[in-house]
JSON list of C-alpha atoms in Angstrom, two decimals:
[
{"chain": "A", "resi": 14, "resn": "UNK", "atom": "CA", "xyz": [3.68, -8.09, -2.16]},
{"chain": "A", "resi": 15, "resn": "UNK", "atom": "CA", "xyz": [0.64, -7.81, -4.39]},
{"chain": "A", "resi": 16, "resn": "UNK", "atom": "CA", "xyz": [-2.74, -8.89, -3.13]},
{"chain": "A", "resi": 17, "resn": "UNK", "atom": "CA", "xyz": [-3.20, -12.52, -4.14]},
{"chain": "A", "resi": 18, "resn": "UNK", "atom": "CA", "xyz": [-6.39, -11.73, -6.04]},
{"chain": "A", "resi": 19, "resn": "UNK", "atom": "CA", "xyz": [-4.44, -9.53, -8.49]},
{"chain": "A", "resi": 20, "resn": "UNK", "atom": "CA", "xyz": [-1.87, -12.26, -9.19]},
{"chain": "A", "resi": 21, "resn": "UNK", "atom": "CA", "xyz": [-2.12, -14.73, -12.06]},
{"chain": "A", "resi": 22, "resn": "UNK", "atom": "CA", "xyz": [-3.14, -18.33, -11.38]},
{"chain": "A", "resi": 23, "resn": "UNK", "atom": "CA", "xyz": [0.43, -19.66, -11.44]},
{"chain": "A", "resi": 24, "resn": "UNK", "atom": "CA", "xyz": [1.60, -17.17, -8.84]},
{"chain": "A", "resi": 25, "resn": "UNK", "atom": "CA", "xyz": [-1.43, -17.75, -6.63]},
{"chain": "A", "resi": 26, "resn": "UNK", "atom": "CA", "xyz": [-0.90, -21.51, -6.80]},
{"chain": "A", "resi": 27, "resn": "UNK", "atom": "CA", "xyz": [2.81, -21.21, -5.97]},
{"chain": "A", "resi": 28, "resn": "UNK", "atom": "CA", "xyz": [2.16, -18.93, -2.99]},
{"chain": "A", "resi": 29, "resn": "UNK", "atom": "CA", "xyz": [-0.68, -21.11, -1.70]},
{"chain": "A", "resi": 30, "resn": "UNK", "atom": "CA", "xyz": [1.51, -24.20, -2.00]},
{"chain": "A", "resi": 31, "resn": "UNK", "atom": "CA", "xyz": [4.36, -22.51, -0.12]},
{"chain": "A", "resi": 32, "resn": "UNK", "atom": "CA", "xyz": [2.07, -21.41, 2.71]},
{"chain": "A", "resi": 33, "resn": "UNK", "atom": "CA", "xyz": [0.38, -24.79, 3.06]},
{"chain": "A", "resi": 34, "resn": "UNK", "atom": "CA", "xyz": [3.55, -26.86, 2.73]},
{"chain": "A", "resi": 35, "resn": "UNK", "atom": "CA", "xyz": [5.35, -24.69, 5.26]},
{"chain": "A", "resi": 36, "resn": "UNK", "atom": "CA", "xyz": [2.54, -25.36, 7.71]},
{"chain": "A", "resi": 37, "resn": "UNK", "atom": "CA", "xyz": [1.78, -29.04, 7.01]},
{"chain": "A", "resi": 38, "resn": "UNK", "atom": "CA", "xyz": [4.80, -30.33, 5.10]},
{"chain": "A", "resi": 39, "resn": "UNK", "atom": "CA", "xyz": [5.07, -31.40, 1.49]},
{"chain": "A", "resi": 40, "resn": "UNK", "atom": "CA", "xyz": [3.35, -34.73, 2.07]},
{"chain": "A", "resi": 41, "resn": "UNK", "atom": "CA", "xyz": [0.73, -33.23, 4.38]},
{"chain": "A", "resi": 42, "resn": "UNK", "atom": "CA", "xyz": [-1.24, -31.40, 1.71]},
{"chain": "A", "resi": 43, "resn": "UNK", "atom": "CA", "xyz": [-3.05, -32.35, -1.46]},
{"chain": "A", "resi": 44, "resn": "UNK", "atom": "CA", "xyz": [-3.30, -30.65, -4.82]},
{"chain": "A", "resi": 45, "resn": "UNK", "atom": "CA", "xyz": [-6.99, -30.13, -4.06]},
{"chain": "A", "resi": 46, "resn": "UNK", "atom": "CA", "xyz": [-6.11, -28.16, -0.89]},
{"chain": "A", "resi": 47, "resn": "UNK", "atom": "CA", "xyz": [-3.56, -26.05, -2.77]},
{"chain": "A", "resi": 48, "resn": "UNK", "atom": "CA", "xyz": [-6.02, -25.25, -5.55]},
{"chain": "A", "resi": 49, "resn": "UNK", "atom": "CA", "xyz": [-8.73, -24.36, -3.04]},
{"chain": "A", "resi": 50, "resn": "UNK", "atom": "CA", "xyz": [-6.40, -22.05, -1.09]},
{"chain": "A", "resi": 51, "resn": "UNK", "atom": "CA", "xyz": [-5.41, -20.37, -4.37]},
{"chain": "A", "resi": 52, "resn": "UNK", "atom": "CA", "xyz": [-9.04, -19.92, -5.35]},
{"chain": "A", "resi": 53, "resn": "UNK", "atom": "CA", "xyz": [-8.77, -22.03, -8.52]},
{"chain": "A", "resi": 54, "resn": "UNK", "atom": "CA", "xyz": [-9.80, -25.50, -9.59]},
{"chain": "A", "resi": 55, "resn": "UNK", "atom": "CA", "xyz": [-7.56, -28.52, -9.16]},
{"chain": "A", "resi": 56, "resn": "UNK", "atom": "CA", "xyz": [-7.64, -28.86, -12.96]},
{"chain": "A", "resi": 57, "resn": "UNK", "atom": "CA", "xyz": [-6.05, -25.39, -13.22]},
{"chain": "A", "resi": 58, "resn": "UNK", "atom": "CA", "xyz": [-3.20, -26.60, -11.00]},
{"chain": "A", "resi": 59, "resn": "UNK", "atom": "CA", "xyz": [-2.65, -29.64, -13.23]},
{"chain": "A", "resi": 60, "resn": "UNK", "atom": "CA", "xyz": [-2.92, -27.58, -16.40]},
{"chain": "A", "resi": 61, "resn": "UNK", "atom": "CA", "xyz": [-0.26, -25.15, -15.15]},
{"chain": "A", "resi": 62, "resn": "UNK", "atom": "CA", "xyz": [2.11, -27.51, -13.35]},
{"chain": "A", "resi": 63, "resn": "UNK", "atom": "CA", "xyz": [1.15, -31.14, -13.96]},
{"chain": "A", "resi": 64, "resn": "UNK", "atom": "CA", "xyz": [1.85, -32.22, -10.39]},
{"chain": "A", "resi": 65, "resn": "UNK", "atom": "CA", "xyz": [2.46, -31.03, -6.84]},
{"chain": "A", "resi": 66, "resn": "UNK", "atom": "CA", "xyz": [6.18, -31.79, -7.24]},
{"chain": "A", "resi": 67, "resn": "UNK", "atom": "CA", "xyz": [6.44, -29.67, -10.41]},
{"chain": "A", "resi": 68, "resn": "UNK", "atom": "CA", "xyz": [4.54, -26.88, -8.69]},
{"chain": "A", "resi": 69, "resn": "UNK", "atom": "CA", "xyz": [7.03, -26.77, -5.84]},
{"chain": "A", "resi": 70, "resn": "UNK", "atom": "CA", "xyz": [9.97, -27.06, -8.22]},
{"chain": "A", "resi": 71, "resn": "UNK", "atom": "CA", "xyz": [8.72, -24.07, -10.22]},
{"chain": "A", "resi": 72, "resn": "UNK", "atom": "CA", "xyz": [8.13, -22.09, -7.02]},
{"chain": "A", "resi": 73, "resn": "UNK", "atom": "CA", "xyz": [11.71, -22.72, -5.85]},
{"chain": "A", "resi": 74, "resn": "UNK", "atom": "CA", "xyz": [13.02, -21.63, -9.24]},
{"chain": "A", "resi": 75, "resn": "UNK", "atom": "CA", "xyz": [10.75, -18.57, -9.43]},
{"chain": "A", "resi": 76, "resn": "UNK", "atom": "CA", "xyz": [11.37, -17.21, -5.95]},
{"chain": "A", "resi": 77, "resn": "UNK", "atom": "CA", "xyz": [15.10, -17.92, -5.61]},
{"chain": "A", "resi": 78, "resn": "UNK", "atom": "CA", "xyz": [17.62, -15.09, -5.74]},
{"chain": "A", "resi": 79, "resn": "UNK", "atom": "CA", "xyz": [19.39, -15.43, -9.13]},
{"chain": "A", "resi": 80, "resn": "UNK", "atom": "CA", "xyz": [17.32, -12.91, -11.06]},
{"chain": "A", "resi": 81, "resn": "UNK", "atom": "CA", "xyz": [17.55, -10.19, -8.42]},
{"chain": "A", "resi": 82, "resn": "UNK", "atom": "CA", "xyz": [21.26, -10.81, -7.88]},
{"chain": "A", "resi": 83, "resn": "UNK", "atom": "CA", "xyz": [22.02, -10.56, -11.60]},
{"chain": "A", "resi": 84, "resn": "UNK", "atom": "CA", "xyz": [20.17, -7.25, -11.59]},
{"chain": "A", "resi": 85, "resn": "UNK", "atom": "CA", "xyz": [22.25, -5.96, -8.68]},
{"chain": "A", "resi": 86, "resn": "UNK", "atom": "CA", "xyz": [25.53, -6.87, -10.39]},
{"chain": "A", "resi": 87, "resn": "UNK", "atom": "CA", "xyz": [24.34, -5.32, -13.66]},
{"chain": "A", "resi": 88, "resn": "UNK", "atom": "CA", "xyz": [22.83, -2.12, -12.25]},
{"chain": "A", "resi": 89, "resn": "UNK", "atom": "CA", "xyz": [24.05, -1.33, -8.73]},
{"chain": "A", "resi": 90, "resn": "UNK", "atom": "CA", "xyz": [27.75, -2.16, -8.58]},
{"chain": "A", "resi": 91, "resn": "UNK", "atom": "CA", "xyz": [29.78, 0.99, -7.83]},
{"chain": "A", "resi": 92, "resn": "UNK", "atom": "CA", "xyz": [33.23, -0.70, -7.68]},
{"chain": "A", "resi": 93, "resn": "UNK", "atom": "CA", "xyz": [33.55, 0.37, -4.04]},
{"chain": "A", "resi": 94, "resn": "UNK", "atom": "CA", "xyz": [34.24, -2.87, -2.15]},
{"chain": "A", "resi": 95, "resn": "UNK", "atom": "CA", "xyz": [32.48, -1.90, 1.09]},
{"chain": "A", "resi": 96, "resn": "UNK", "atom": "CA", "xyz": [29.42, -0.42, -0.59]},
{"chain": "A", "resi": 97, "resn": "UNK", "atom": "CA", "xyz": [29.03, -3.27, -3.09]},
{"chain": "A", "resi": 98, "resn": "UNK", "atom": "CA", "xyz": [29.46, -6.09, -0.58]},
{"chain": "A", "resi": 99, "resn": "UNK", "atom": "CA", "xyz": [27.03, -4.39, 1.77]},
{"chain": "A", "resi": 100, "resn": "UNK", "atom": "CA", "xyz": [24.43, -4.08, -1.00]},
{"chain": "A", "resi": 101, "resn": "UNK", "atom": "CA", "xyz": [24.93, -7.71, -2.07]},
{"chain": "A", "resi": 102, "resn": "UNK", "atom": "CA", "xyz": [24.78, -9.03, 1.49]},
{"chain": "A", "resi": 103, "resn": "UNK", "atom": "CA", "xyz": [21.69, -7.02, 2.42]},
{"chain": "A", "resi": 104, "resn": "UNK", "atom": "CA", "xyz": [19.85, -8.09, -0.74]},
{"chain": "A", "resi": 105, "resn": "UNK", "atom": "CA", "xyz": [20.85, -11.72, -0.19]},
{"chain": "A", "resi": 106, "resn": "UNK", "atom": "CA", "xyz": [19.42, -11.71, 3.33]},
{"chain": "A", "resi": 107, "resn": "UNK", "atom": "CA", "xyz": [16.29, -9.85, 2.25]},
{"chain": "A", "resi": 108, "resn": "UNK", "atom": "CA", "xyz": [15.57, -12.42, -0.47]},
{"chain": "A", "resi": 109, "resn": "UNK", "atom": "CA", "xyz": [16.43, -15.41, 1.71]},
{"chain": "A", "resi": 110, "resn": "UNK", "atom": "CA", "xyz": [14.24, -14.13, 4.54]},
{"chain": "A", "resi": 111, "resn": "UNK", "atom": "CA", "xyz": [11.38, -13.44, 2.14]},
{"chain": "A", "resi": 112, "resn": "UNK", "atom": "CA", "xyz": [11.62, -17.06, 0.97]},
{"chain": "A", "resi": 113, "resn": "UNK", "atom": "CA", "xyz": [12.32, -18.71, 4.33]},
{"chain": "A", "resi": 114, "resn": "UNK", "atom": "CA", "xyz": [9.18, -20.88, 4.09]},
{"chain": "A", "resi": 115, "resn": "UNK", "atom": "CA", "xyz": [10.41, -22.32, 0.80]},
{"chain": "A", "resi": 116, "resn": "UNK", "atom": "CA", "xyz": [13.79, -23.21, 2.28]},
{"chain": "A", "resi": 117, "resn": "UNK", "atom": "CA", "xyz": [12.18, -24.90, 5.25]},
{"chain": "A", "resi": 118, "resn": "UNK", "atom": "CA", "xyz": [9.95, -26.99, 2.98]},
{"chain": "A", "resi": 119, "resn": "UNK", "atom": "CA", "xyz": [12.79, -28.17, 0.77]},
{"chain": "A", "resi": 120, "resn": "UNK", "atom": "CA", "xyz": [15.24, -28.78, 3.62]},
{"chain": "A", "resi": 121, "resn": "UNK", "atom": "CA", "xyz": [12.71, -30.74, 5.69]},
{"chain": "A", "resi": 122, "resn": "UNK", "atom": "CA", "xyz": [11.75, -33.48, 3.27]},
{"chain": "A", "resi": 123, "resn": "UNK", "atom": "CA", "xyz": [14.22, -35.98, 1.76]},
{"chain": "A", "resi": 124, "resn": "UNK", "atom": "CA", "xyz": [11.70, -36.70, -1.00]},
{"chain": "A", "resi": 125, "resn": "UNK", "atom": "CA", "xyz": [12.56, -33.24, -2.35]},
{"chain": "A", "resi": 126, "resn": "UNK", "atom": "CA", "xyz": [16.29, -33.87, -2.84]},
{"chain": "A", "resi": 127, "resn": "UNK", "atom": "CA", "xyz": [15.90, -33.51, -6.62]},
{"chain": "A", "resi": 128, "resn": "UNK", "atom": "CA", "xyz": [14.54, -29.99, -6.11]},
{"chain": "A", "resi": 129, "resn": "UNK", "atom": "CA", "xyz": [17.44, -29.15, -3.76]},
{"chain": "A", "resi": 130, "resn": "UNK", "atom": "CA", "xyz": [19.94, -30.39, -6.33]},
{"chain": "A", "resi": 131, "resn": "UNK", "atom": "CA", "xyz": [18.31, -28.45, -9.17]},
{"chain": "A", "resi": 132, "resn": "UNK", "atom": "CA", "xyz": [18.20, -25.30, -7.02]},
{"chain": "A", "resi": 133, "resn": "UNK", "atom": "CA", "xyz": [22.02, -25.41, -6.84]},
{"chain": "A", "resi": 134, "resn": "UNK", "atom": "CA", "xyz": [22.05, -23.41, -10.06]},
{"chain": "A", "resi": 135, "resn": "UNK", "atom": "CA", "xyz": [21.20, -20.32, -8.01]},
{"chain": "A", "resi": 136, "resn": "UNK", "atom": "CA", "xyz": [24.26, -20.42, -5.71]},
{"chain": "A", "resi": 137, "resn": "UNK", "atom": "CA", "xyz": [26.39, -21.33, -8.74]},
{"chain": "A", "resi": 138, "resn": "UNK", "atom": "CA", "xyz": [25.12, -18.19, -10.47]},
{"chain": "A", "resi": 139, "resn": "UNK", "atom": "CA", "xyz": [25.92, -16.07, -7.41]},
{"chain": "A", "resi": 140, "resn": "UNK", "atom": "CA", "xyz": [29.37, -17.68, -7.16]},
{"chain": "A", "resi": 141, "resn": "UNK", "atom": "CA", "xyz": [30.06, -16.80, -10.78]},
{"chain": "A", "resi": 142, "resn": "UNK", "atom": "CA", "xyz": [28.84, -13.21, -10.30]},
{"chain": "A", "resi": 143, "resn": "UNK", "atom": "CA", "xyz": [30.97, -12.71, -7.18]},
{"chain": "A", "resi": 144, "resn": "UNK", "atom": "CA", "xyz": [34.03, -14.38, -8.73]},
{"chain": "A", "resi": 145, "resn": "UNK", "atom": "CA", "xyz": [33.79, -12.12, -11.78]},
{"chain": "A", "resi": 146, "resn": "UNK", "atom": "CA", "xyz": [33.29, -9.09, -9.53]},
{"chain": "A", "resi": 147, "resn": "UNK", "atom": "CA", "xyz": [36.37, -9.91, -7.42]},
{"chain": "A", "resi": 148, "resn": "UNK", "atom": "CA", "xyz": [38.43, -10.58, -10.57]},
{"chain": "A", "resi": 149, "resn": "UNK", "atom": "CA", "xyz": [37.41, -7.21, -11.99]},
{"chain": "A", "resi": 150, "resn": "UNK", "atom": "CA", "xyz": [38.15, -5.48, -8.66]},
{"chain": "A", "resi": 151, "resn": "UNK", "atom": "CA", "xyz": [41.66, -6.97, -8.79]},
{"chain": "A", "resi": 152, "resn": "UNK", "atom": "CA", "xyz": [42.17, -5.76, -12.37]},
{"chain": "A", "resi": 153, "resn": "UNK", "atom": "CA", "xyz": [41.13, -2.26, -11.22]},
{"chain": "A", "resi": 154, "resn": "UNK", "atom": "CA", "xyz": [43.65, -2.52, -8.33]},
{"chain": "A", "resi": 155, "resn": "UNK", "atom": "CA", "xyz": [40.83, -2.05, -5.81]},
{"chain": "A", "resi": 156, "resn": "UNK", "atom": "CA", "xyz": [41.44, -5.43, -4.22]},
{"chain": "A", "resi": 157, "resn": "UNK", "atom": "CA", "xyz": [44.55, -7.44, -3.36]},
{"chain": "A", "resi": 158, "resn": "UNK", "atom": "CA", "xyz": [45.58, -10.25, -5.67]},
{"chain": "A", "resi": 159, "resn": "UNK", "atom": "CA", "xyz": [43.97, -13.40, -4.34]},
{"chain": "A", "resi": 160, "resn": "UNK", "atom": "CA", "xyz": [41.96, -16.31, -5.64]},
{"chain": "A", "resi": 161, "resn": "UNK", "atom": "CA", "xyz": [38.68, -14.66, -6.61]},
{"chain": "A", "resi": 162, "resn": "UNK", "atom": "CA", "xyz": [36.59, -17.82, -6.43]},
{"chain": "A", "resi": 163, "resn": "UNK", "atom": "CA", "xyz": [37.87, -18.65, -2.94]},
{"chain": "A", "resi": 164, "resn": "UNK", "atom": "CA", "xyz": [36.91, -15.18, -1.73]},
{"chain": "A", "resi": 165, "resn": "UNK", "atom": "CA", "xyz": [33.51, -15.47, -3.45]},
{"chain": "A", "resi": 166, "resn": "UNK", "atom": "CA", "xyz": [32.65, -18.81, -1.83]},
{"chain": "A", "resi": 167, "resn": "UNK", "atom": "CA", "xyz": [33.90, -17.59, 1.55]},
{"chain": "A", "resi": 168, "resn": "UNK", "atom": "CA", "xyz": [31.59, -14.59, 1.29]},
{"chain": "A", "resi": 169, "resn": "UNK", "atom": "CA", "xyz": [28.68, -16.80, 0.24]},
{"chain": "A", "resi": 170, "resn": "UNK", "atom": "CA", "xyz": [29.20, -19.42, 2.95]},
{"chain": "A", "resi": 171, "resn": "UNK", "atom": "CA", "xyz": [29.51, -16.71, 5.58]},
{"chain": "A", "resi": 172, "resn": "UNK", "atom": "CA", "xyz": [26.17, -15.23, 4.56]},
{"chain": "A", "resi": 173, "resn": "UNK", "atom": "CA", "xyz": [24.49, -18.62, 4.10]},
{"chain": "A", "resi": 174, "resn": "UNK", "atom": "CA", "xyz": [25.63, -19.64, 7.58]},
{"chain": "A", "resi": 175, "resn": "UNK", "atom": "CA", "xyz": [24.14, -16.46, 9.00]},
{"chain": "A", "resi": 176, "resn": "UNK", "atom": "CA", "xyz": [20.87, -17.12, 7.17]},
{"chain": "A", "resi": 177, "resn": "UNK", "atom": "CA", "xyz": [20.66, -20.71, 8.40]},
{"chain": "A", "resi": 178, "resn": "UNK", "atom": "CA", "xyz": [21.38, -19.59, 11.97]},
{"chain": "A", "resi": 179, "resn": "UNK", "atom": "CA", "xyz": [18.62, -16.99, 11.68]},
{"chain": "A", "resi": 180, "resn": "UNK", "atom": "CA", "xyz": [16.29, -19.58, 10.19]},
{"chain": "A", "resi": 181, "resn": "UNK", "atom": "CA", "xyz": [16.75, -21.95, 13.09]},
{"chain": "A", "resi": 182, "resn": "UNK", "atom": "CA", "xyz": [16.75, -19.45, 15.96]},
{"chain": "A", "resi": 183, "resn": "UNK", "atom": "CA", "xyz": [19.84, -17.26, 16.19]},
{"chain": "A", "resi": 184, "resn": "UNK", "atom": "CA", "xyz": [18.37, -15.54, 19.25]},
{"chain": "A", "resi": 185, "resn": "UNK", "atom": "CA", "xyz": [19.00, -18.73, 21.21]},
{"chain": "A", "resi": 186, "resn": "UNK", "atom": "CA", "xyz": [22.71, -18.52, 20.33]},
{"chain": "A", "resi": 187, "resn": "UNK", "atom": "CA", "xyz": [23.59, -14.83, 20.25]},
{"chain": "A", "resi": 188, "resn": "UNK", "atom": "CA", "xyz": [22.26, -11.34, 20.86]},
{"chain": "A", "resi": 189, "resn": "UNK", "atom": "CA", "xyz": [24.10, -10.06, 17.77]},
{"chain": "A", "resi": 190, "resn": "UNK", "atom": "CA", "xyz": [21.45, -8.83, 15.35]},
{"chain": "A", "resi": 191, "resn": "UNK", "atom": "CA", "xyz": [21.66, -9.55, 11.62]},
{"chain": "A", "resi": 192, "resn": "UNK", "atom": "CA", "xyz": [22.41, -5.92, 10.59]},
{"chain": "A", "resi": 193, "resn": "UNK", "atom": "CA", "xyz": [25.32, -5.86, 13.07]},
{"chain": "A", "resi": 194, "resn": "UNK", "atom": "CA", "xyz": [26.63, -9.17, 11.71]},
{"chain": "A", "resi": 195, "resn": "UNK", "atom": "CA", "xyz": [26.39, -7.87, 8.12]},
{"chain": "A", "resi": 196, "resn": "UNK", "atom": "CA", "xyz": [28.24, -4.64, 8.94]},
{"chain": "A", "resi": 197, "resn": "UNK", "atom": "CA", "xyz": [30.94, -6.47, 10.92]},
{"chain": "A", "resi": 198, "resn": "UNK", "atom": "CA", "xyz": [31.50, -9.20, 8.34]},
{"chain": "A", "resi": 199, "resn": "UNK", "atom": "CA", "xyz": [31.71, -6.68, 5.48]},
{"chain": "A", "resi": 200, "resn": "UNK", "atom": "CA", "xyz": [34.24, -4.65, 7.47]},
{"chain": "A", "resi": 201, "resn": "UNK", "atom": "CA", "xyz": [36.39, -7.76, 7.96]},
{"chain": "A", "resi": 202, "resn": "UNK", "atom": "CA", "xyz": [36.22, -8.57, 4.25]},
{"chain": "A", "resi": 203, "resn": "UNK", "atom": "CA", "xyz": [37.10, -5.02, 3.25]},
{"chain": "A", "resi": 204, "resn": "UNK", "atom": "CA", "xyz": [40.06, -4.87, 5.67]},
{"chain": "A", "resi": 205, "resn": "UNK", "atom": "CA", "xyz": [41.35, -8.20, 4.40]},
{"chain": "A", "resi": 206, "resn": "UNK", "atom": "CA", "xyz": [40.94, -7.52, 0.69]},
{"chain": "A", "resi": 207, "resn": "UNK", "atom": "CA", "xyz": [41.65, -3.84, 0.13]},
{"chain": "A", "resi": 208, "resn": "UNK", "atom": "CA", "xyz": [45.20, -3.03, -1.06]}
]
């Protein structure tokens, strides 16, 4: 990641808010503290975002995975089921891990339910991308005929479950490392879906 000093004010404010909120909770910090941590005035925060809530909402939207996932489906799909699902799964976990503080903030505080609901557009985008991918794989006879959306949501929930387990201490449950889980789960999917 770039040094914070080279980032624009909006990015610095979003990153400062994420760090502080992850440490002290959404309610535990003020706009003044966020601005100070970002090295800008509180007025700059209000000019760019209007409120602490809007700042967090924009951060969730900015750092979520839709943009990077769209790029993967547009540029990196090879139409090889194993290779594509591995790429998608690895990128998903990389993005989710990178943004783990954001998820903790939004999941922790019921006052942020509106942000959680609005953020649902990101999984809906991924569901659409995966559904279209599975439909196309079926039309190319590289995948058995099955309900594409059901397979897409199964793949997503499997990976989301793994992320949540990692987020809340997978090491207390299992010794299976994330890369091993990813490889094993992709292998199961490929065995079940290849003709």
